[in-house]
mmCIF file of C-alpha atoms and ligand atoms in Angstrom:
data_model
loop_
_atom_site.group_PDB
_atom_site.id
_atom_site.type_symbol
_atom_site.label_atom_id
_atom_site.label_comp_id
_atom_site.label_asym_id
_atom_site.label_seq_id
_atom_site.Cartn_x
_atom_site.Cartn_y
_atom_site.Cartn_z
ATOM 1 C CA UNK P 606 3.558 13.067 -12.729
ATOM 2 C CA UNK P 607 2.392 9.500 -13.184
ATOM 3 C CA UNK P 608 4.498 6.861 -11.464
ATOM 4 C CA UNK P 609 4.855 3.220 -12.389
ATOM 5 C CA UNK P 610 5.598 0.474 -9.909
ATOM 6 C CA UNK P 611 6.447 -3.199 -10.161
ATOM 7 C CA UNK P 612 7.205 -6.096 -7.857
ATOM 8 C CA UNK P 613 10.514 -7.951 -8.014
ATOM 9 C CA UNK P 614 9.429 -10.493 -10.642
ATOM 10 C CA UNK P 615 7.323 -7.999 -12.616
ATOM 11 C CA UNK P 616 4.077 -9.997 -12.514
ATOM 12 C CA UNK P 617 2.427 -7.265 -10.418
ATOM 13 C CA UNK P 618 2.529 -3.790 -11.947
ATOM 14 C CA UNK P 619 0.545 -0.677 -11.194
ATOM 15 C CA UNK P 620 0.462 3.068 -11.768
ATOM 16 C CA UNK P 621 -0.470 5.993 -9.558
ATOM 17 C CA UNK P 622 -1.407 9.489 -10.656
ATOM 18 C CA UNK P 623 1.274 11.423 -8.778
ATOM 19 C CA UNK P 624 4.454 11.045 -6.767
ATOM 20 C CA UNK P 625 3.988 10.996 -2.991
ATOM 21 C CA UNK P 626 5.029 14.052 -0.964
ATOM 22 C CA UNK P 627 5.880 11.741 1.912
ATOM 23 C CA UNK P 628 5.665 8.070 2.784
ATOM 24 C CA UNK P 629 4.499 6.342 5.936
ATOM 25 C CA UNK P 630 6.258 3.737 7.992
ATOM 26 C CA UNK P 631 3.749 1.962 10.196
ATOM 27 C CA UNK P 632 4.664 0.087 13.377
ATOM 28 C CA UNK P 633 1.796 -2.436 13.309
ATOM 29 C CA UNK P 634 2.662 -6.108 13.503
ATOM 30 C CA UNK P 635 2.043 -6.646 9.777
ATOM 31 C CA UNK P 636 3.971 -3.621 8.497
ATOM 32 C CA UNK P 637 6.882 -4.174 10.874
ATOM 33 C CA UNK P 638 7.447 -7.600 9.343
ATOM 34 C CA UNK P 639 6.504 -6.936 5.714
ATOM 35 C CA UNK P 640 8.552 -3.740 5.567
ATOM 36 C CA UNK P 641 6.445 -1.574 3.257
ATOM 37 C CA UNK P 642 6.739 2.202 3.068
ATOM 38 C CA UNK P 643 3.244 3.435 2.282
ATOM 39 C CA UNK P 644 1.985 6.144 -0.045
ATOM 40 C CA UNK P 645 -1.775 6.692 0.052
ATOM 41 C CA UNK P 646 -4.103 7.284 -2.886
ATOM 42 C CA UNK P 647 -7.771 7.423 -3.724
ATOM 43 C CA UNK P 648 -8.936 4.389 -5.744
ATOM 44 C CA UNK P 649 -9.313 6.518 -8.897
ATOM 45 C CA UNK P 650 -5.636 7.537 -8.632
ATOM 46 C CA UNK P 651 -4.515 3.894 -8.753
ATOM 47 C CA UNK P 652 -4.532 1.471 -11.675
ATOM 48 C CA UNK P 653 -3.447 -2.153 -11.617
ATOM 49 C CA UNK P 654 -1.797 -2.744 -15.001
ATOM 50 C CA UNK P 655 -1.013 -6.454 -14.629
ATOM 51 C CA UNK P 656 -3.507 -9.354 -14.495
ATOM 52 C CA UNK P 657 -5.559 -9.451 -11.298
ATOM 53 C CA UNK P 658 -4.895 -13.187 -10.882
ATOM 54 C CA UNK P 659 -1.203 -12.414 -10.186
ATOM 55 C CA UNK P 660 -2.247 -10.648 -6.978
ATOM 56 C CA UNK P 661 -2.616 -12.583 -3.722
ATOM 57 C CA UNK P 662 -4.398 -11.298 -0.637
ATOM 58 C CA UNK P 663 -3.689 -11.600 3.064
ATOM 59 C CA UNK P 664 -6.417 -10.865 5.594
ATOM 60 C CA UNK P 665 -5.944 -10.832 9.352
ATOM 61 C CA UNK P 666 -7.433 -9.461 12.545
ATOM 62 C CA UNK P 667 -10.696 -7.688 11.609
ATOM 63 C CA UNK P 668 -10.320 -8.469 7.866
ATOM 64 C CA UNK P 669 -10.862 -4.756 7.209
ATOM 65 C CA UNK P 670 -7.665 -4.275 5.197
ATOM 66 C CA UNK P 671 -6.888 -6.316 2.085
ATOM 67 C CA UNK P 672 -3.106 -6.696 2.124
ATOM 68 C CA UNK P 673 -2.055 -7.485 -1.441
ATOM 69 C CA UNK P 674 1.174 -9.192 -2.401
ATOM 70 C CA UNK P 675 2.637 -10.756 -5.518
ATOM 71 C CA UNK P 676 1.585 -14.395 -5.792
ATOM 72 C CA UNK P 677 4.908 -15.252 -7.423
ATOM 73 C CA UNK P 678 7.723 -13.296 -5.747
ATOM 74 C CA UNK P 679 5.918 -12.387 -2.520
ATOM 75 C CA UNK P 680 6.618 -8.637 -2.587
ATOM 76 C CA UNK P 681 4.238 -6.533 -0.514
ATOM 77 C CA UNK P 682 2.481 -4.489 -3.196
ATOM 78 C CA UNK P 683 -0.509 -2.498 -1.964
ATOM 79 C CA UNK P 684 -3.377 -2.529 0.482
ATOM 80 C CA UNK P 685 -7.037 -1.602 0.196
ATOM 81 C CA UNK P 686 -8.735 -0.208 3.255
ATOM 82 C CA UNK P 687 -11.307 2.271 4.466
ATOM 83 C CA UNK P 688 -9.901 5.634 5.526
ATOM 84 C CA UNK P 689 -8.733 5.438 9.155
ATOM 85 C CA UNK P 690 -7.729 9.062 9.639
ATOM 86 C CA UNK P 691 -10.574 9.723 12.094
ATOM 87 C CA UNK P 692 -9.556 6.652 14.116
ATOM 88 C CA UNK P 693 -12.619 4.690 12.947
ATOM 89 C CA UNK P 694 -12.903 2.906 9.580
ATOM 90 C CA UNK P 695 -14.748 5.113 7.078
ATOM 91 C CA UNK P 696 -16.083 2.636 4.507
ATOM 92 C CA UNK P 697 -17.469 5.464 2.318
ATOM 93 C CA UNK P 698 -13.925 6.689 1.862
ATOM 94 C CA UNK P 699 -11.757 3.837 0.585
ATOM 95 C CA UNK P 700 -8.072 4.341 0.042
ATOM 96 C CA UNK P 701 -5.200 2.438 -1.440
ATOM 97 C CA UNK P 702 -1.857 2.314 0.281
ATOM 98 C CA UNK P 703 0.877 1.374 -2.149
ATOM 99 C CA UNK P 704 4.329 0.169 -1.178
ATOM 100 C CA UNK P 705 6.508 3.075 -2.319
ATOM 101 C CA UNK P 706 9.523 0.738 -2.414
ATOM 102 C CA UNK P 707 8.097 -0.684 -5.648
ATOM 103 C CA UNK P 708 8.125 2.617 -7.566
ATOM 104 C CA UNK P 709 10.392 2.437 -10.591
ATOM 105 C CA UNK P 710 12.678 5.385 -11.346
ATOM 106 C CA UNK P 711 11.759 7.200 -8.154
ATOM 107 C CA UNK P 712 14.160 8.550 -5.533
ATOM 108 C CA UNK P 713 12.547 7.237 -2.360
ATOM 109 C CA UNK P 714 15.303 8.761 -0.223
ATOM 110 C CA UNK P 715 14.211 12.235 -1.372
ATOM 111 C CA UNK P 716 10.812 12.095 0.362
ATOM 112 C CA UNK P 717 10.315 12.333 4.132
ATOM 113 C CA UNK P 718 9.236 9.242 6.071
ATOM 114 C CA UNK P 719 6.471 9.721 8.624
ATOM 115 C CA UNK P 720 6.147 7.118 11.345
ATOM 116 C CA UNK P 721 2.676 6.230 12.595
ATOM 117 C CA UNK P 722 2.601 4.221 15.760
ATOM 118 C CA UNK P 723 -0.215 1.822 14.878
ATOM 119 C CA UNK P 724 1.098 -0.845 17.185
ATOM 120 C CA UNK P 725 0.025 1.316 20.094
ATOM 121 C CA UNK P 726 -2.834 3.280 18.536
ATOM 122 C CA UNK P 727 -4.942 0.338 17.404
HETATM 123 ZN ZN1 ZN E 792 6.300 -10.552 -8.210
#
């Protein structure tokens, strides 16, 4: 089931190929303040459907993760990063974390939230 997502003002819109089975709440300093609940996809499962110039990017720390947000309304939208599941960045295996709070017509309360303790892991 394809899912559509949009930021508050609608200038950032994207689609993913399927609904997430769970979402991730991360404790890192960025996620704790920006408040996203993350669903992870391969790049080919994600499609930005609004103009790329509406997307702003925040880089910090090692600049490994591109944190995207709406240039107009400021909503946290998605992030592009290498896969970190082994603990090291795997640049051959990029992934997109999308903020599941932006999904339209999706019952976010129906999926479990997994907490990853990045503040202390990384
Ligand atoms: Zn917006």
